[in-house]
Short mmCIF file of C-alpha atoms in Angstrom, two decimals:
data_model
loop_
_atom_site.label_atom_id
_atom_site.label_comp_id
_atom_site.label_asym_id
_atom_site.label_seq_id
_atom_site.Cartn_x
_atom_site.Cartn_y
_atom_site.Cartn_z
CA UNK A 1 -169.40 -4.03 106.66
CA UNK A 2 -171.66 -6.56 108.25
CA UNK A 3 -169.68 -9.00 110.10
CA UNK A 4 -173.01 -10.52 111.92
CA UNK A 5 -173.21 -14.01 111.46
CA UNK A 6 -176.18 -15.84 109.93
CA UNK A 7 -179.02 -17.16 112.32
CA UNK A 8 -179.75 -21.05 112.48
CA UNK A 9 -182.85 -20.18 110.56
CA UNK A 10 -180.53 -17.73 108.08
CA UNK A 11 -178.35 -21.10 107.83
CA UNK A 12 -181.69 -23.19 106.97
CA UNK A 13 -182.92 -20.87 104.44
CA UNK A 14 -179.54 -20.89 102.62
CA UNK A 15 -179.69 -24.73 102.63
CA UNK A 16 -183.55 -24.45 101.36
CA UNK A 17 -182.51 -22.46 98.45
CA UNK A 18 -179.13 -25.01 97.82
CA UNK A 19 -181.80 -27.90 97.47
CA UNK A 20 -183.73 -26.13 95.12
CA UNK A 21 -180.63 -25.03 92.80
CA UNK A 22 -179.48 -28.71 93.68
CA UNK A 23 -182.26 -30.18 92.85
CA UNK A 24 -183.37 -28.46 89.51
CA UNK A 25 -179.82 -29.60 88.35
CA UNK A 26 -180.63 -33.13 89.68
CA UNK A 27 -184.22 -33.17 88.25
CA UNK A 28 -184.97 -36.67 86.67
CA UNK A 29 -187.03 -37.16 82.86
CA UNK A 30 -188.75 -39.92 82.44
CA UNK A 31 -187.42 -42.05 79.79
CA UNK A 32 -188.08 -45.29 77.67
CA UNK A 33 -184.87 -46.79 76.96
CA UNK A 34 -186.10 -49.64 75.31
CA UNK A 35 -189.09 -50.69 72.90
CA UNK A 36 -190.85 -53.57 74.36
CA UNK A 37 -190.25 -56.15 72.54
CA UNK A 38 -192.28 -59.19 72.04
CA UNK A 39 -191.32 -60.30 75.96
CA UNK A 40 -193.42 -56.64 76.95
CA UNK A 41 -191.16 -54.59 78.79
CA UNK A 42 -192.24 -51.14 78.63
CA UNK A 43 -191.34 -49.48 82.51
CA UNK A 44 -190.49 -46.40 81.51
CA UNK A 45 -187.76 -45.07 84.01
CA UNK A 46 -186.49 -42.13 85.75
CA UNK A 47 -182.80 -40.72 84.78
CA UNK A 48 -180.86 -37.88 86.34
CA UNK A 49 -180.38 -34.80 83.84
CA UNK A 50 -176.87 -34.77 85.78
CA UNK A 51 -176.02 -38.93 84.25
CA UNK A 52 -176.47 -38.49 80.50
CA UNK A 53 -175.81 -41.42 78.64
CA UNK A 54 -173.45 -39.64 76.74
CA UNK A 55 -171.04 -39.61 79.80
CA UNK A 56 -171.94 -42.81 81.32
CA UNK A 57 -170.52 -44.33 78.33
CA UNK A 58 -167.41 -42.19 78.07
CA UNK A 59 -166.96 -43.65 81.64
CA UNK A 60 -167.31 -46.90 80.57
CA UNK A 61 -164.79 -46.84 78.07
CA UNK A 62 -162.06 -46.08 80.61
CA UNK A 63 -163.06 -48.01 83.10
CA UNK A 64 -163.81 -51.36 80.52
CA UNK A 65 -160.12 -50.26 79.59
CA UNK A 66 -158.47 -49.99 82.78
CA UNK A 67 -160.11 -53.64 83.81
CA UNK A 68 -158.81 -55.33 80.42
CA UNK A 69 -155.06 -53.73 81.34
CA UNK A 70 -155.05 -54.86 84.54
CA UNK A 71 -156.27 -58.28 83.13
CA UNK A 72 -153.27 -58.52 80.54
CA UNK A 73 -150.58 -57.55 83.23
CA UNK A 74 -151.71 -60.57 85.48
CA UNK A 75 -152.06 -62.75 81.95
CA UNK A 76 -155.30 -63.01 82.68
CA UNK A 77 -156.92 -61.51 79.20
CA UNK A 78 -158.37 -63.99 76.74
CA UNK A 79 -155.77 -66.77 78.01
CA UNK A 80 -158.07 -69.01 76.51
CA UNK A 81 -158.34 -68.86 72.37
CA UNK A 82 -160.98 -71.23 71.91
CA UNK A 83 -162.73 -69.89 74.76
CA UNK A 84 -162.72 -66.50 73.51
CA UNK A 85 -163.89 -67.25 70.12
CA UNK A 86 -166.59 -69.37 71.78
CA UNK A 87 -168.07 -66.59 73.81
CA UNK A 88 -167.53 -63.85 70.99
CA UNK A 89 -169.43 -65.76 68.26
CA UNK A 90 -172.67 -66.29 70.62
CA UNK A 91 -172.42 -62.68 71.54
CA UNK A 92 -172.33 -61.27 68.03
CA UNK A 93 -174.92 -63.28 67.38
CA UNK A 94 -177.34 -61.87 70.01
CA UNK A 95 -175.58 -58.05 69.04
CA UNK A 96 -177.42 -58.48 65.86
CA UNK A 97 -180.82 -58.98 67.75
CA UNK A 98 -180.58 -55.65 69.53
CA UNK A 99 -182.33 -53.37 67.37
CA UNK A 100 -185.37 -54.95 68.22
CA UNK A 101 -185.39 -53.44 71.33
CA UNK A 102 -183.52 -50.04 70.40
CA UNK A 103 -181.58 -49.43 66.69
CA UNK A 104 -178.95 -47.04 68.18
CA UNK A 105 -177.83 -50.33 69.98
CA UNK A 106 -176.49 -51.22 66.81
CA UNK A 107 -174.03 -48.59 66.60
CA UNK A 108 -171.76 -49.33 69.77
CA UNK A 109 -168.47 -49.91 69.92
CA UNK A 110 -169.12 -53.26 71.40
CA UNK A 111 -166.29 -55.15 72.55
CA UNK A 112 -166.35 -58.84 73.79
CA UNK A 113 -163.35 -59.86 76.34
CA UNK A 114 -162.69 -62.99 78.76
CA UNK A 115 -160.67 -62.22 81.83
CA UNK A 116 -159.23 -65.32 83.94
CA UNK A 117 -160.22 -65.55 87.42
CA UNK A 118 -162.43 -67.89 89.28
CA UNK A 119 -165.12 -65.88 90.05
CA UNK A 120 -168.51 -66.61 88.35
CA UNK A 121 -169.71 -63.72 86.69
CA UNK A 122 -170.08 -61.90 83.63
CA UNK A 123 -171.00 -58.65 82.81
CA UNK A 124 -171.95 -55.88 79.99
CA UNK A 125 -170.97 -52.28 80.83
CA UNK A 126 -172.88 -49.48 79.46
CA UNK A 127 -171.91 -48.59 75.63
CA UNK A 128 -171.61 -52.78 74.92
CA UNK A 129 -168.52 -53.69 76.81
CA UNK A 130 -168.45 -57.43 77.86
CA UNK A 131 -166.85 -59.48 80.08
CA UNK A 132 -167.36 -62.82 80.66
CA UNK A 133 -165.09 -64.92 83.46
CA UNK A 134 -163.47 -68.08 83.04
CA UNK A 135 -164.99 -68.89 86.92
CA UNK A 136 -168.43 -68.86 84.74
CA UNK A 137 -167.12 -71.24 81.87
CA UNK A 138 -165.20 -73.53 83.85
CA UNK A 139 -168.06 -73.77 87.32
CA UNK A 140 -170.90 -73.84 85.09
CA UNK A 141 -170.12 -75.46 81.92
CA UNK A 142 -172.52 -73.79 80.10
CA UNK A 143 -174.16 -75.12 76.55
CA UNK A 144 -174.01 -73.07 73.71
CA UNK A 145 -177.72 -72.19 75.01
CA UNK A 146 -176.92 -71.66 78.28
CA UNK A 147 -174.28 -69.48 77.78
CA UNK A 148 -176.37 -67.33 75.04
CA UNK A 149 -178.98 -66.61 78.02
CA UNK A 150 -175.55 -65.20 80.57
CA UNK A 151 -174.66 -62.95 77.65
CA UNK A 152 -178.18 -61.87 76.40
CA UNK A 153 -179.44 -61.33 80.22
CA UNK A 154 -176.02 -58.68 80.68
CA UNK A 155 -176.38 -57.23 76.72
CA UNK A 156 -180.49 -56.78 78.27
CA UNK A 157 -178.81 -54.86 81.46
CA UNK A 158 -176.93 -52.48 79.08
CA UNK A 159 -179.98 -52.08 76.34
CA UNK A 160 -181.79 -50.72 79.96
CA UNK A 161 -179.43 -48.27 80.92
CA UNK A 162 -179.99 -50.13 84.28
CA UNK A 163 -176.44 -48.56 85.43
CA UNK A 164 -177.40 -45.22 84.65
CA UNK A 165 -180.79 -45.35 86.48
CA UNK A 166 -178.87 -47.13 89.57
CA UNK A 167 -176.11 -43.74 89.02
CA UNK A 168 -179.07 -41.30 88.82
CA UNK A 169 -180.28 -42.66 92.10
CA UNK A 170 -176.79 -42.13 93.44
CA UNK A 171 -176.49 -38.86 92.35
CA UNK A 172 -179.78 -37.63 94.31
CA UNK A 173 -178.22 -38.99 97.18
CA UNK A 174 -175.17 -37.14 96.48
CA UNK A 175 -177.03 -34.05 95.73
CA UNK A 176 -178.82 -34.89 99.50
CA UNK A 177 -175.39 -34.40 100.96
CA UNK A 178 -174.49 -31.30 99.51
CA UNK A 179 -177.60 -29.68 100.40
CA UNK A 180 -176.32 -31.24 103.86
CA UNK A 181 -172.91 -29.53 103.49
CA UNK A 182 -174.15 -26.15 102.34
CA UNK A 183 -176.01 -25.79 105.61
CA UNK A 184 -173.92 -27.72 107.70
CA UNK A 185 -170.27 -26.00 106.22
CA UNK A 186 -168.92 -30.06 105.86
CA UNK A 187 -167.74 -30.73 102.31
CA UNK A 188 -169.05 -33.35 99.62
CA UNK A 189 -168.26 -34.55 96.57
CA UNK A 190 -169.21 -36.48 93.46
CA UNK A 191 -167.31 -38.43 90.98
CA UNK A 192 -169.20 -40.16 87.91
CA UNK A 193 -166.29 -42.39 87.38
CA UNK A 194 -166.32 -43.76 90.97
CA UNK A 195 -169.82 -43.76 90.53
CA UNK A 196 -170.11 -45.94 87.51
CA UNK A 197 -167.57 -48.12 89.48
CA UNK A 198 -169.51 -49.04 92.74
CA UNK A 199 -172.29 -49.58 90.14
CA UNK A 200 -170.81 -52.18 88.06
CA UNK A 201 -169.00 -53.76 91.00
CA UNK A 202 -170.05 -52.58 94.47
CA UNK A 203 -174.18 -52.38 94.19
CA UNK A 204 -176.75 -54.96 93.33
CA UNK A 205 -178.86 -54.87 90.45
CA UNK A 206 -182.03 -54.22 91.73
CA UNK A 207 -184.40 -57.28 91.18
CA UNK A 208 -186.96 -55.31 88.94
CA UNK A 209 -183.74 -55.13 86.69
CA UNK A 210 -183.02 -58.45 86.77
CA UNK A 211 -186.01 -59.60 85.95
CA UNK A 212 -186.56 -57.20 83.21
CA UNK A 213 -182.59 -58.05 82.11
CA UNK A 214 -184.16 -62.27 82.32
CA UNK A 215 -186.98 -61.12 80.29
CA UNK A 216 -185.17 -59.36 77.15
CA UNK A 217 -182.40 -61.95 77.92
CA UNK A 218 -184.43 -65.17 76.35
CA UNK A 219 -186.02 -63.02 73.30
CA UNK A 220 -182.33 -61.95 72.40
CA UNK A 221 -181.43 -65.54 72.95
CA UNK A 222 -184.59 -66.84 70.88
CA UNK A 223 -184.33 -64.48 68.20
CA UNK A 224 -180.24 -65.13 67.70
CA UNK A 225 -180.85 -69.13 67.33
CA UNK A 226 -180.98 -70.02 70.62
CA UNK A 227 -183.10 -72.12 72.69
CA UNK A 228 -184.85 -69.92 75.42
CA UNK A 229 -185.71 -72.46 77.62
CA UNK A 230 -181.79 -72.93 78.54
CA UNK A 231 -182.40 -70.31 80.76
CA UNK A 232 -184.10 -72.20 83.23
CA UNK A 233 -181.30 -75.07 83.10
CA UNK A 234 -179.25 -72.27 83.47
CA UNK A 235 -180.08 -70.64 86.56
CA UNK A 236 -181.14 -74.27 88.16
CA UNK A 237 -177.05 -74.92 87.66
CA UNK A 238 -176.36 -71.83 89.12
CA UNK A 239 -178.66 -72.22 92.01
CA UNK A 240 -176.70 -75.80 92.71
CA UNK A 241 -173.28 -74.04 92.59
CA UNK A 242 -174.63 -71.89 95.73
CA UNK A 243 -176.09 -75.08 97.59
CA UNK A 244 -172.41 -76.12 97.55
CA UNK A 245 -171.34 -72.98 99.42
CA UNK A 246 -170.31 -69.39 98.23
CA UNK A 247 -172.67 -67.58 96.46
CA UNK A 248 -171.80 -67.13 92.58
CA UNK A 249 -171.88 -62.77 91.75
CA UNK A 250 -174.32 -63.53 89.42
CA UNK A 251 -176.92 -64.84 91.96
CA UNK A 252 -176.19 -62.39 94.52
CA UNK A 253 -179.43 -60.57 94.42
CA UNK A 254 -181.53 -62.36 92.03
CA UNK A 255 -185.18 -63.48 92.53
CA UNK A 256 -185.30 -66.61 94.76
CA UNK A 257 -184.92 -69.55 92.67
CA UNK A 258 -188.24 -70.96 92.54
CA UNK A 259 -190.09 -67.56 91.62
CA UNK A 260 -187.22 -66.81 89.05
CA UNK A 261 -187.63 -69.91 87.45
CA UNK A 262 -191.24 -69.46 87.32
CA UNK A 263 -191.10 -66.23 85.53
CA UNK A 264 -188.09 -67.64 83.52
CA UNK A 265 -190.27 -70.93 82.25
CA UNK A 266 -193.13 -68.26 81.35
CA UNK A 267 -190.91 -65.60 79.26
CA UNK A 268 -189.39 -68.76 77.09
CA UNK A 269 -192.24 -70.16 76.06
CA UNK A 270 -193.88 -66.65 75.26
CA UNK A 271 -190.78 -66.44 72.86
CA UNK A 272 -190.66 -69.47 71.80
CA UNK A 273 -192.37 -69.19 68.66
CA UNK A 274 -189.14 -66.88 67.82
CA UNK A 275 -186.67 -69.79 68.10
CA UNK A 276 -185.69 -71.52 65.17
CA UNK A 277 -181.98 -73.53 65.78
CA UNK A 278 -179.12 -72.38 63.30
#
């Protein structure tokens, strides 16, 4: 029995041939999540083999589930009726728009929720589950328009998969640290829940996905009934609501105002021709 132990270079080598198992169970494909639409998006993008969208979206149901309880204990869910309504009719109507950008879309469970608090945000977890905050309604005071372009810029996030590319990145990292612990004899660990989680509420969107989300956003918008080119009047009342201090969720890591309302002003009127008022 060999009780020698293992050389600093013995130690390496172990760790060299961790990274590769690692990292062939890591490997990324490229996808296209999307078709491109009449707005042009066509990145194609890099997922992790360990993040299928399979399980992203059996994350999301728990997690869209857990938020909505916690919601209803506080009386915070839909305290609103006419709010509710309000926000659920403009999103079914841009939910019928979103086989133009990928059929399966069509098939979600998608669920359409407004939680009380005063935060300004709104969001659109992976599988179709939305949230929309009363902070946003009652700050922003959003036209029907308006309000279309919030929802169709979050349903555009989902359509992406941007969550899942922003968990595959986190799960190379996480791979990184076990290499790290295999030579190193610390421990890591990895949790696709608590991943989704920071996702949707610790990171930033990136702002090549919130462009891309802006993009799609006014075709869905255009293509349901409604005016693209409330997306600039949008964001220019969002922008104002940060002048006045605090920074609303939803702007926290956008494009600066004037180049975002640029591109924004471009993508409408490319669409434009898809608008006709209902």
């Amino acid at each position: 029995m060999n009780n020698k132990k293992p050389s600093a270079a013995g130690r390496i080598a172990a760790g060299l041939l961790s990274l590769a198992a690692l990292g062939a169970l890591a490997a990324c494909e490229t996808v296209s999540t999307t078709q491109a639409g009449t707005i042009g998006i066509d990145r194609t993008q890099r997922m992790s083999s360990l993040v299928s969208e399979a399980q992203l979206e059996q994350e999301a149901v728990g997690l869209y589930q857990q938020t909505l309880s916690q919601a209803s204990t506080k009386g915070q869910l839909n305290p609103n009726a006419s709010q509710t309504t309000r926000v659920r009719n403009i999103a079914q109507r841009l939910i019928g728009q979103v086989g133009v950008f990928r059929p399966d879309a069509t098939r979600w469970n998608w669920e359409i929720n407004v939680i009380g608090s005063s935060e300004v945000n709104a969001w659109c977890m992976p599988g179709g589950k939305i949230a929309v905050y009363t902070g946003l309604l009652d700050a922003v005071k959003p036209t029907d328009d308006e309000l279309a372009a919030v929802l169709g810029h979050e349903i555009a996030h989902a359509l992406r998969e941007h969550a899942r590319e922003q968990a595959s990145q986190q799960v190379a990292t996480n791979v990184g640290l076990s290499v790290l612990a295999a030579v190193t004899g610390s421990q890591a660990a990895s949790d696709l829940g608590g991943t989704l989680s920071n996702v949707m509420f610790g990171l930033p969107n990136s702002r090549l996905h919130e462009t891309e989300a802006d993009r799609i956003g006014v075709e869905l918008a255009a293509r349901a009934g409604y005016d693209p080119r409330a997306a600039v009047t949008l964001w220019t009342k969002m922008e104002k609501l940060s002048s006045g201090g605090g920074t609303p969720e939803l702007l926290s890591t956008h494009p600066s105002a004037e180049s975002r309302i640029a591109d924004l002003q471009k993508a409408s009127q490319q669409v434009l021709p898809l608008y006709h008022p209902r």
